[in-house]
Coordinates of C-alpha atoms and ligand atoms in Angstrom, one line a residue:
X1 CA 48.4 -63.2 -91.8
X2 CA 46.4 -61.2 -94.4
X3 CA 42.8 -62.1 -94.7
X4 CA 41.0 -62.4 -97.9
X5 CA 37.1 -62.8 -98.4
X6 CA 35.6 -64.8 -100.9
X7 CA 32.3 -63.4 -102.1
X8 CA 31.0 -66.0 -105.0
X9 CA 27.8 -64.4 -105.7
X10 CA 25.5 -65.7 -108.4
X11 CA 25.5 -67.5 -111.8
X12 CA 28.8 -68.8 -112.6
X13 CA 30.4 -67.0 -109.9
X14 CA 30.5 -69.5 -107.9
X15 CA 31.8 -72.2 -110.3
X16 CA 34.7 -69.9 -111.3
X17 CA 35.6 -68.3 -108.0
X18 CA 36.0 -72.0 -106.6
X19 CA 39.0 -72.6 -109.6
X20 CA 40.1 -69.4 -108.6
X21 CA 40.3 -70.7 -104.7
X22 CA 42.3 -73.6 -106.1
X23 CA 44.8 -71.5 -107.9
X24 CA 45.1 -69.5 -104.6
X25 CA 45.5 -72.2 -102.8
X26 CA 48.1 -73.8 -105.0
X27 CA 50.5 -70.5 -104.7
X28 CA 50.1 -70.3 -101.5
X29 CA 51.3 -73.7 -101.1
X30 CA 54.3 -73.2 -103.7
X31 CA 55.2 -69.5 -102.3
X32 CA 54.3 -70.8 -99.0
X33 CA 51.9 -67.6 -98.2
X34 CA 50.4 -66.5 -94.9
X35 CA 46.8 -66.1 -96.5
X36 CA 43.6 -66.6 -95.1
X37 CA 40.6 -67.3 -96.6
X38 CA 36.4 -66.7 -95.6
X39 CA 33.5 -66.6 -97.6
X40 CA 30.6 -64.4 -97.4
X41 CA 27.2 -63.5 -98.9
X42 CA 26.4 -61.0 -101.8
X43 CA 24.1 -60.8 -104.5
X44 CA 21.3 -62.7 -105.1
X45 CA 22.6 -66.0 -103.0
X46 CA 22.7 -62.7 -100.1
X47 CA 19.2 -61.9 -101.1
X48 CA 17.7 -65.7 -100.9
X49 CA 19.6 -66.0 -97.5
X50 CA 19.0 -62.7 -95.7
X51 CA 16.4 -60.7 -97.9
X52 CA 19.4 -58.4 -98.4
X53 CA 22.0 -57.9 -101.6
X54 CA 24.8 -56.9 -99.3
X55 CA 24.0 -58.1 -95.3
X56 CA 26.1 -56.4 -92.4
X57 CA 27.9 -59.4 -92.0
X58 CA 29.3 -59.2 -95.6
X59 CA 30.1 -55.6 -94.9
X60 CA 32.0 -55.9 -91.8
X61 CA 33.8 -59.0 -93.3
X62 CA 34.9 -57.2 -96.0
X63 CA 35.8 -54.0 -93.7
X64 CA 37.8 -56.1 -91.6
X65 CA 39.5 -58.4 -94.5
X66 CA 42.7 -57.0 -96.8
X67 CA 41.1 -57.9 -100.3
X68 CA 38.4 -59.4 -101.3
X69 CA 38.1 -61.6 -104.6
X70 CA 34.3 -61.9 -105.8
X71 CA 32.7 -64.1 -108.7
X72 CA 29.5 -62.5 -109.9
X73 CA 26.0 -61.0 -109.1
X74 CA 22.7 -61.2 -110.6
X75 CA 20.2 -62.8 -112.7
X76 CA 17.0 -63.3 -114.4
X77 CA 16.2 -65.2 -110.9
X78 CA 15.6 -61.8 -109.2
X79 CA 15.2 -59.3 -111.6
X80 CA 11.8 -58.7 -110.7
X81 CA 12.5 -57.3 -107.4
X82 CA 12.1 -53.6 -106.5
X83 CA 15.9 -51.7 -107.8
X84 CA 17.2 -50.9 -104.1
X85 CA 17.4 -54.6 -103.1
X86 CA 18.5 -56.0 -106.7
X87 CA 21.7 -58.0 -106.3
X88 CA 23.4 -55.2 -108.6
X89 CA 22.5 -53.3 -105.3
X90 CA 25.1 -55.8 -103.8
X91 CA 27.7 -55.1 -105.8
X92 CA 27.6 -51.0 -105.6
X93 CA 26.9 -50.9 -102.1
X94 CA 30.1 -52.8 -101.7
X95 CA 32.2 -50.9 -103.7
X96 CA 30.6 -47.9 -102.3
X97 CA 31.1 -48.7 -98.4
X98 CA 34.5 -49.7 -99.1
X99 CA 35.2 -46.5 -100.8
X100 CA 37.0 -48.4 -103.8
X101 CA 36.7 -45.4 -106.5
X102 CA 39.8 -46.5 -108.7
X103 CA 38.7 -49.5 -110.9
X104 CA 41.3 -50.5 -113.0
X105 CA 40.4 -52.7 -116.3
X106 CA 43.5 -53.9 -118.2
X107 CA 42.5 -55.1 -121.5
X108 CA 45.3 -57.6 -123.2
X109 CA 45.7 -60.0 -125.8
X110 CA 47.2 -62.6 -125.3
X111 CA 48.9 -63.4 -128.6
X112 CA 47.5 -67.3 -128.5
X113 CA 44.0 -65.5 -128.8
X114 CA 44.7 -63.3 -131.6
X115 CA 42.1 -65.7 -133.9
X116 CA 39.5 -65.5 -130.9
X117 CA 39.1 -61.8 -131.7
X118 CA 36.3 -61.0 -133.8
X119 CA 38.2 -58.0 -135.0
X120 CA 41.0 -58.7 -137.8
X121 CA 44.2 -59.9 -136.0
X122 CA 46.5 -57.2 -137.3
X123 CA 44.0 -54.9 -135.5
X124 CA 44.8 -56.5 -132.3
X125 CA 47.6 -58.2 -132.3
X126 CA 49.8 -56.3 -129.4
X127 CA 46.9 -55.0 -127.5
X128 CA 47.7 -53.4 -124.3
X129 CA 45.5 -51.0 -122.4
X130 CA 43.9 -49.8 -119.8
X131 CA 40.8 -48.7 -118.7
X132 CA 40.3 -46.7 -115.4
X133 CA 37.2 -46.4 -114.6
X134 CA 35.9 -44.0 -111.6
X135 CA 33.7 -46.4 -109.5
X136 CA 31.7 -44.8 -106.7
X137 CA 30.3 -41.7 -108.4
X138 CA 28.8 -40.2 -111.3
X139 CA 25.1 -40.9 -113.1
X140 CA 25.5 -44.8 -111.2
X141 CA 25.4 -43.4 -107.5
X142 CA 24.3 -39.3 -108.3
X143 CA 21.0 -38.3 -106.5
X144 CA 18.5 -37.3 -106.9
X145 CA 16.9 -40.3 -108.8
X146 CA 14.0 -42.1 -109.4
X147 CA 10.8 -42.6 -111.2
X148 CA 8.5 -39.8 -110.5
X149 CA 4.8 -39.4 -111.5
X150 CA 4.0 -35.5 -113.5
X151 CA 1.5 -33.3 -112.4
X152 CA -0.1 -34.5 -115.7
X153 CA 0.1 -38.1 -114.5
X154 CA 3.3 -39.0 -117.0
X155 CA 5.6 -40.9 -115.4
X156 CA 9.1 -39.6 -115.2
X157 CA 12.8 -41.4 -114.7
X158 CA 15.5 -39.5 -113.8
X159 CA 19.1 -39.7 -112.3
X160 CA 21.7 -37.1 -111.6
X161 CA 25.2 -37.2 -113.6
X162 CA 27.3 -35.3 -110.7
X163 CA 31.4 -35.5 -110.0
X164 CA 32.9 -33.4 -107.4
X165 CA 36.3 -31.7 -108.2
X166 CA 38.3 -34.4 -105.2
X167 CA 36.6 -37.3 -106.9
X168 CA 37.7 -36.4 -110.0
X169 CA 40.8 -35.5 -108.8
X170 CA 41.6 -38.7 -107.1
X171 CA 41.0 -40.9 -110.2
X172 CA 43.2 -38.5 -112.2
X173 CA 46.0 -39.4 -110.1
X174 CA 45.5 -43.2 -110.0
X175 CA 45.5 -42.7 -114.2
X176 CA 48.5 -41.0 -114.8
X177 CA 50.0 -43.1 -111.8
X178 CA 49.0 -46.0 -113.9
X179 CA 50.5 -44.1 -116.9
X180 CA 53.9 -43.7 -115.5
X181 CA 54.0 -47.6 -114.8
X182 CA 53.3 -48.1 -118.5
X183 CA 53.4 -45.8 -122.0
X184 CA 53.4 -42.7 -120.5
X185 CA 49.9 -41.9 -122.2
X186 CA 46.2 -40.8 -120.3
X187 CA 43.2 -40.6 -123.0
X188 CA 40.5 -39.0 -121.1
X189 CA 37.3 -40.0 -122.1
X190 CA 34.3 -37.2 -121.5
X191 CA 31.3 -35.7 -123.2
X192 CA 32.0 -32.2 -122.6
X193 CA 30.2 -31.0 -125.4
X194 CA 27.3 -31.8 -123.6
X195 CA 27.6 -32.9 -119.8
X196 CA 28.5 -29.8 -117.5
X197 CA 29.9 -32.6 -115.1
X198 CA 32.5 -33.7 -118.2
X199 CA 33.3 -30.0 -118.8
X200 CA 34.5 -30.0 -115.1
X201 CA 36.4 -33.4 -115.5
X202 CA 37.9 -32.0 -118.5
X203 CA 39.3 -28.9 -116.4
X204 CA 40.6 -31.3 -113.2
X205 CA 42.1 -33.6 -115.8
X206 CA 44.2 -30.7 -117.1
X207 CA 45.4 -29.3 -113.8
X208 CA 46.6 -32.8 -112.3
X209 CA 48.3 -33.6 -115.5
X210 CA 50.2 -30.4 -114.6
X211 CA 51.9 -32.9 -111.5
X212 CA 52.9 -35.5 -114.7
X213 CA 54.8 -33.2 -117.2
X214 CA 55.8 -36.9 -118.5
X215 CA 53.0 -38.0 -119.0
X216 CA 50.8 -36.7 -122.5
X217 CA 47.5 -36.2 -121.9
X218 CA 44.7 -36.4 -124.7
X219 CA 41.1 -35.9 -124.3
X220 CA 37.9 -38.1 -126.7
X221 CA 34.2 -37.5 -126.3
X222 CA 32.9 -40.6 -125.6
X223 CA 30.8 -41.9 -128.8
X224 CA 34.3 -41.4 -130.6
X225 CA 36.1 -43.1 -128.1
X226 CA 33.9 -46.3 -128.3
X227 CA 34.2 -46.0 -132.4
X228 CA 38.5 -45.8 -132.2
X229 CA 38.6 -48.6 -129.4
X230 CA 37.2 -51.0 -132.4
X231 CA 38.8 -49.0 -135.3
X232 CA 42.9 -48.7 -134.0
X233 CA 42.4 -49.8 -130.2
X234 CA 46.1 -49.8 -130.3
X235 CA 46.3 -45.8 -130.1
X236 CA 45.5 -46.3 -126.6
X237 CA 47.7 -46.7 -123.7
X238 CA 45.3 -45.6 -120.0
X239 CA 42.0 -44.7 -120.9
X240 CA 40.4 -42.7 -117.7
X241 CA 36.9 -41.9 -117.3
X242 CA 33.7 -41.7 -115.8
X243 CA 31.7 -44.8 -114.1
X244 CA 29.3 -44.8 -117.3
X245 CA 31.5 -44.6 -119.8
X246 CA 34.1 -46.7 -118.1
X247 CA 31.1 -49.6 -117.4
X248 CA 30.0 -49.5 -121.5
X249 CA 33.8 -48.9 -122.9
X250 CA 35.2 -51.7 -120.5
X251 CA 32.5 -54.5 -122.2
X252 CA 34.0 -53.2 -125.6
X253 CA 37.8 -52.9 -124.6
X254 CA 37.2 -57.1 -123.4
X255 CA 35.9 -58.2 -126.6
X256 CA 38.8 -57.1 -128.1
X257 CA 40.7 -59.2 -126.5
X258 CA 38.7 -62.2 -127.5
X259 CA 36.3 -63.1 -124.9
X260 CA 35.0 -61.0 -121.8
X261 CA 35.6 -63.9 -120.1
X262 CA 39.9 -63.4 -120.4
X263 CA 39.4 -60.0 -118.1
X264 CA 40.2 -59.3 -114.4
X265 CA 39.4 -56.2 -112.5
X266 CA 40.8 -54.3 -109.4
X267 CA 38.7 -51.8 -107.5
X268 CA 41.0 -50.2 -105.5
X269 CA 40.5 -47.8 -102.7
X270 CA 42.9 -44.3 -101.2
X271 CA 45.4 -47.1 -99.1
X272 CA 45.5 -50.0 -101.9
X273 CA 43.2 -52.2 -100.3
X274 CA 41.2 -54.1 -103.3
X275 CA 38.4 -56.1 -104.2
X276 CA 39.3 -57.8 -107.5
X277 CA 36.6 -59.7 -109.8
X278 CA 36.3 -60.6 -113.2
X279 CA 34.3 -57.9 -115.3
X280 CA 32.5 -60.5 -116.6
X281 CA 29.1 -61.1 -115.4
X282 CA 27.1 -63.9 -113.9
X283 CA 25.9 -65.5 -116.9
X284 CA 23.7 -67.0 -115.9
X285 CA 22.8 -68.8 -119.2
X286 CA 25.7 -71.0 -119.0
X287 CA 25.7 -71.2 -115.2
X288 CA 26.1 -74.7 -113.5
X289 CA 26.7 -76.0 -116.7
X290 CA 30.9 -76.4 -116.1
X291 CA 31.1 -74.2 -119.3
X292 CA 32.4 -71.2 -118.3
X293 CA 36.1 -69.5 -118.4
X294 CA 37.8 -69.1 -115.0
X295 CA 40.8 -67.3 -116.6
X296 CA 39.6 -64.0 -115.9
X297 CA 38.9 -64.8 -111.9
X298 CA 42.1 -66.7 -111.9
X299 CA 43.7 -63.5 -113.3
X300 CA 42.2 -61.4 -110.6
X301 CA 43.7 -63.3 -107.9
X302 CA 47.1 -62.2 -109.7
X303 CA 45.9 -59.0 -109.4
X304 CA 45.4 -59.3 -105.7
X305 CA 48.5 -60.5 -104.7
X306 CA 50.1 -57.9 -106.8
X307 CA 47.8 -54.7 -105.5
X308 CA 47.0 -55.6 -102.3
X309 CA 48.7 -58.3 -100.6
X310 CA 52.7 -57.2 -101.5
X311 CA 53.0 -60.8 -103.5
X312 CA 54.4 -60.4 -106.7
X313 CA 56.0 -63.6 -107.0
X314 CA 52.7 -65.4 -106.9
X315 CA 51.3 -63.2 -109.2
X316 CA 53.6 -63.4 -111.9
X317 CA 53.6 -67.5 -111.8
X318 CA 49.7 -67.7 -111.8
X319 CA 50.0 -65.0 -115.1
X320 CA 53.1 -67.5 -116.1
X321 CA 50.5 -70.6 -115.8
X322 CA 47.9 -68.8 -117.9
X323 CA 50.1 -68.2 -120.7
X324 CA 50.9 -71.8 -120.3
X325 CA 47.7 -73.4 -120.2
X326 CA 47.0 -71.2 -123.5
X327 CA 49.8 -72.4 -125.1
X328 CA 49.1 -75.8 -124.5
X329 CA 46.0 -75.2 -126.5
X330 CA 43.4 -75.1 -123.7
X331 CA 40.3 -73.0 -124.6
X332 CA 36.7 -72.7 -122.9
X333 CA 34.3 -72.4 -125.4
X334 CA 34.2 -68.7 -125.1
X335 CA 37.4 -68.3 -126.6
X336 CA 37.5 -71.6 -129.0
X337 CA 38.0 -71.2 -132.8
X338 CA 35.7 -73.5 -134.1
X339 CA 38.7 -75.9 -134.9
X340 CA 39.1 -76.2 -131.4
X341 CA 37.7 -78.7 -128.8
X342 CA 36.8 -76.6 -125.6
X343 CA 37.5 -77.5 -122.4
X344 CA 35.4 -77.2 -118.8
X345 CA 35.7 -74.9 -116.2
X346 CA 37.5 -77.4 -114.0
X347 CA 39.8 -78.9 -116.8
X348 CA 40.9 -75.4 -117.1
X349 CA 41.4 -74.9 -113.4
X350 CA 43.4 -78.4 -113.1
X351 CA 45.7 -76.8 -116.1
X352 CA 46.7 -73.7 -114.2
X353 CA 47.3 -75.4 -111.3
X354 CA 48.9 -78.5 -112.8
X355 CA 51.0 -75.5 -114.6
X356 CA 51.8 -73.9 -111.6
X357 CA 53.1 -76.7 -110.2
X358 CA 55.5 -78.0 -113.0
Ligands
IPM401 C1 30.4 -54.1 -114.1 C2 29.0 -54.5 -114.0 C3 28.3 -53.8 -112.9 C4 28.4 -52.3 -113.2 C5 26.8 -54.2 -112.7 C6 26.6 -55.6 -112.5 C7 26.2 -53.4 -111.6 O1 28.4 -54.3 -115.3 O2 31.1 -54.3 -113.1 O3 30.9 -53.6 -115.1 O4 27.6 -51.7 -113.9 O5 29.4 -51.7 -112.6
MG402 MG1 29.8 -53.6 -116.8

C-alpha cells in the first residue's frame, strides 16, 4: 500500500487538486492500484486553521507518506502577515524538511497548443525542455537575512546567496541524470560574472560533468538565458540552475508552452520520494470561480506515479488522456484561442477521466 497526501492549499488549489483526485482515483481503478489517499493542511487554509503555514501534523504526514501531490499556496488573503508565517512559508518549509532539493520543471508543447503560444508557432513548435531547478538552497533559504535598521536609522534588507560544493553537486547529478534520459545536453545557467556562489557552481558543474563524458555541457549567465528561452527556446535540452534563477526562468519556460497553467512539477529528494504540484500558483483571481486549468495537477499526478510510486502504466494513460482531451478540442480559458469556447475546471476533469476510461 503506498500512501499519498493530498495538500490542496489555497486559491484554486483546491478546485484543481480535487480533478486531480478524480483522475487518481480513475487509474487506480483502471490499473487497479494499491494507493492510499489523506489530506492535510498547508498554506494559508494551514494558517486560518492552526495559526501556522505548515503545522506538525502536515509535516509528519508528509514524513510518513510516499508522495505528496499539492494544489497551491497563498494570497492577497494573508499577505499582510509577518514573512515567517506567510503561507509561501508553507510551501519552503515543506520542501525544506523533506529535503526535496531536485525540482524538476519539464516544459512541453503540446502540438494542439502551438496557437496558444504567444510566441510565433515556428518558434515553439517541438518544444521539449527541462528545467532543474535546485530547491532548498541558495538566496531563497541563505542566512543571514532580514531587514535591519543602520546606525544612521536607514533601513536595510538583505539575504545571503550561498551554495555549498554537496548541494551543488547533488543537483548536478540529478541534471545530467536527467540528461542521459533525454538529448544528452545540460545548459547551466549562472551569473558568474558576478556571484562568487555561481563561480563555485560553475567549477562543481565542470567536475561532475567529468562522470558524463556523454553528456555536453554548456554554461549561460542568467539575463542571456532568460533572452534565448524566448528567442530559440528550442536550443535547449536540461537547463540546471540555481533556486532563483530556476523560480524566474521556470514562469518564462511555461509560457512558452502556452499557458502556466499546462505545467507539472516534481520535487524530488536523495531516495526518489516526491512531492509533485503544478508550478502554477494559487490564483487567486480566478479562484472558486470553476475557471481554472487542472491539466497541469492532473499532469503531476503522472509525474508521481512515474517518480515515486513505480507506476508507469498509469502514468502514461493519464498523459494519453490529456493529449486526448486536447484533441478533442477542450481548452480552459487559459489556453483558448479566442475562436474557441472554454471549458470549466470540472468539464475538463470529466474529459480526462471520461478519456481514460474509453
Ligand atoms: C514556485 C513558487 C514558489 C517559489 C513560491 C510560491 C514560494 O513561485 O514554486 O515557483 O518561489 O518557489
Ligand atoms: Mg515560481
Amino acid at each position: 500500500m503506498k500512501k499519498v497526501l493530498v495538500l490542496p492549499g489555497d486559491g484554486i488549489g483546491p478546485e484543481i487538486v480535487s480533478q486531480a483526485e478524480r483522475v487518481l482515483a480513475a487509474v487506480v481503478a483502471k490499473f487497479d492500484l494499491d494507493i492510499e489517499t489523506s489530506h492535510g493542511l498547508i498554506g494559508g487554509a494551514a494558517i486560518d486553521a492552526t495559526g501556522k503555514p505548515y503545522p506538525e501534523a502536515t509535516d509528519a504526514a508528509a514524513k510518513a507518506a510516499d508522495a505528496i501531490l499539492l494544489g497551491a499556496v497563498g494570497g492577497p488573503k494573508w499577505d499582510a502577515l509577518d514573512m515567517a508565517i506567510r503561507p509561501e512559508k508553507g510551501l519552503l518549509a515543506i520542501r525544506s524538511q523533506l529535503g526535496l532539493f531536485g525540482n524538476l520543471r519539464p516544459a512541453l508543447l503540446y502540438p494542439q497548443l502551438a496557437s496558444a503560444s504567444t510566441l510565433k508557432p515556428e518558434v515553439v513548435s517541438g518544444l521539449d525542455l527541462l528545467i532543474v531547478r535546485e530547491l532548498t538552497g541558495g538566496i531563497y533559504f541563505g542566512q543571514p537575512r532580514g531587514i535591519r535598521t543602520l546606525e544612521n536609522g536607514e533601513r536595510e534588507g538583505f539575504n545571503t546567496y550561498v551554495y555549498s560544493e554537496s548541494e551543488i553537486r547533488r543537483i548536478a547529478v540529478v541534471a545530467f541524470e536527467a540528461a542521459m534520459k533525454r538529448d544528452k545536453r545540460v545548459c547551466s545557467v549562472d551569473k558568474a560574472n558576478v556571484l562568487e556562489a555561481t563561480v563555485l557552481w560553475r567549477e562543481i558543474m565542470e567536475e561532475v560533468a567529468k562522470d558524463y563524458p556523454e553528456v555536453e555541457l554548456s554554461h549561460m549567465y542568467v539575463d542571456n538565458a532568460a533572452m534565448q528561452l524566448v528567442r530559440a527556446p528550442k536550443q535547449f535540452d536540461v537547463m540546471v540552475t540555481g533556486n532563483m534563477f530556476g523560480d524566474i526562468l521556470s514562469d518564462c519556460a511555461a509560457m512558452l508552452t502556452g499557458s502556466i497553467g499546462m505545467l507539472p512539477s516534481a520535487s524530488l529528494d536523495q531516495a526518489g520520494k516526491g512531492m509533485y504540484e503544478p508550478i502554477h500558483g494559487s490564483a487567486p483571481d480566478i479562484a472558486g470561480q470553476n475557471v481554472a486549468n487542472p491539466l497541469a495537477t492532473i499532469l503531476s499526478v503522472a509525474m508521481m506515479l512515474r517518480y515515486s510510486l513505480g507506476e508507469l502504466a498509469a502514468a502514461d494513460a493519464i498523459e494519453q488522456a490529456v493529449v486526448a482531451v486536447l484533441d478533442q478540442g477542450l481548452r480552459t480559458a487559459d489556453i483558448a484561442t479566442k475562436d474557441e469556447q472554454a471549458v470549466s475546471t470540472t468539464a475538463m476533469g470529466d474529459a480526462v477521466v471520461a478519456a481514460l476510461n474509453a
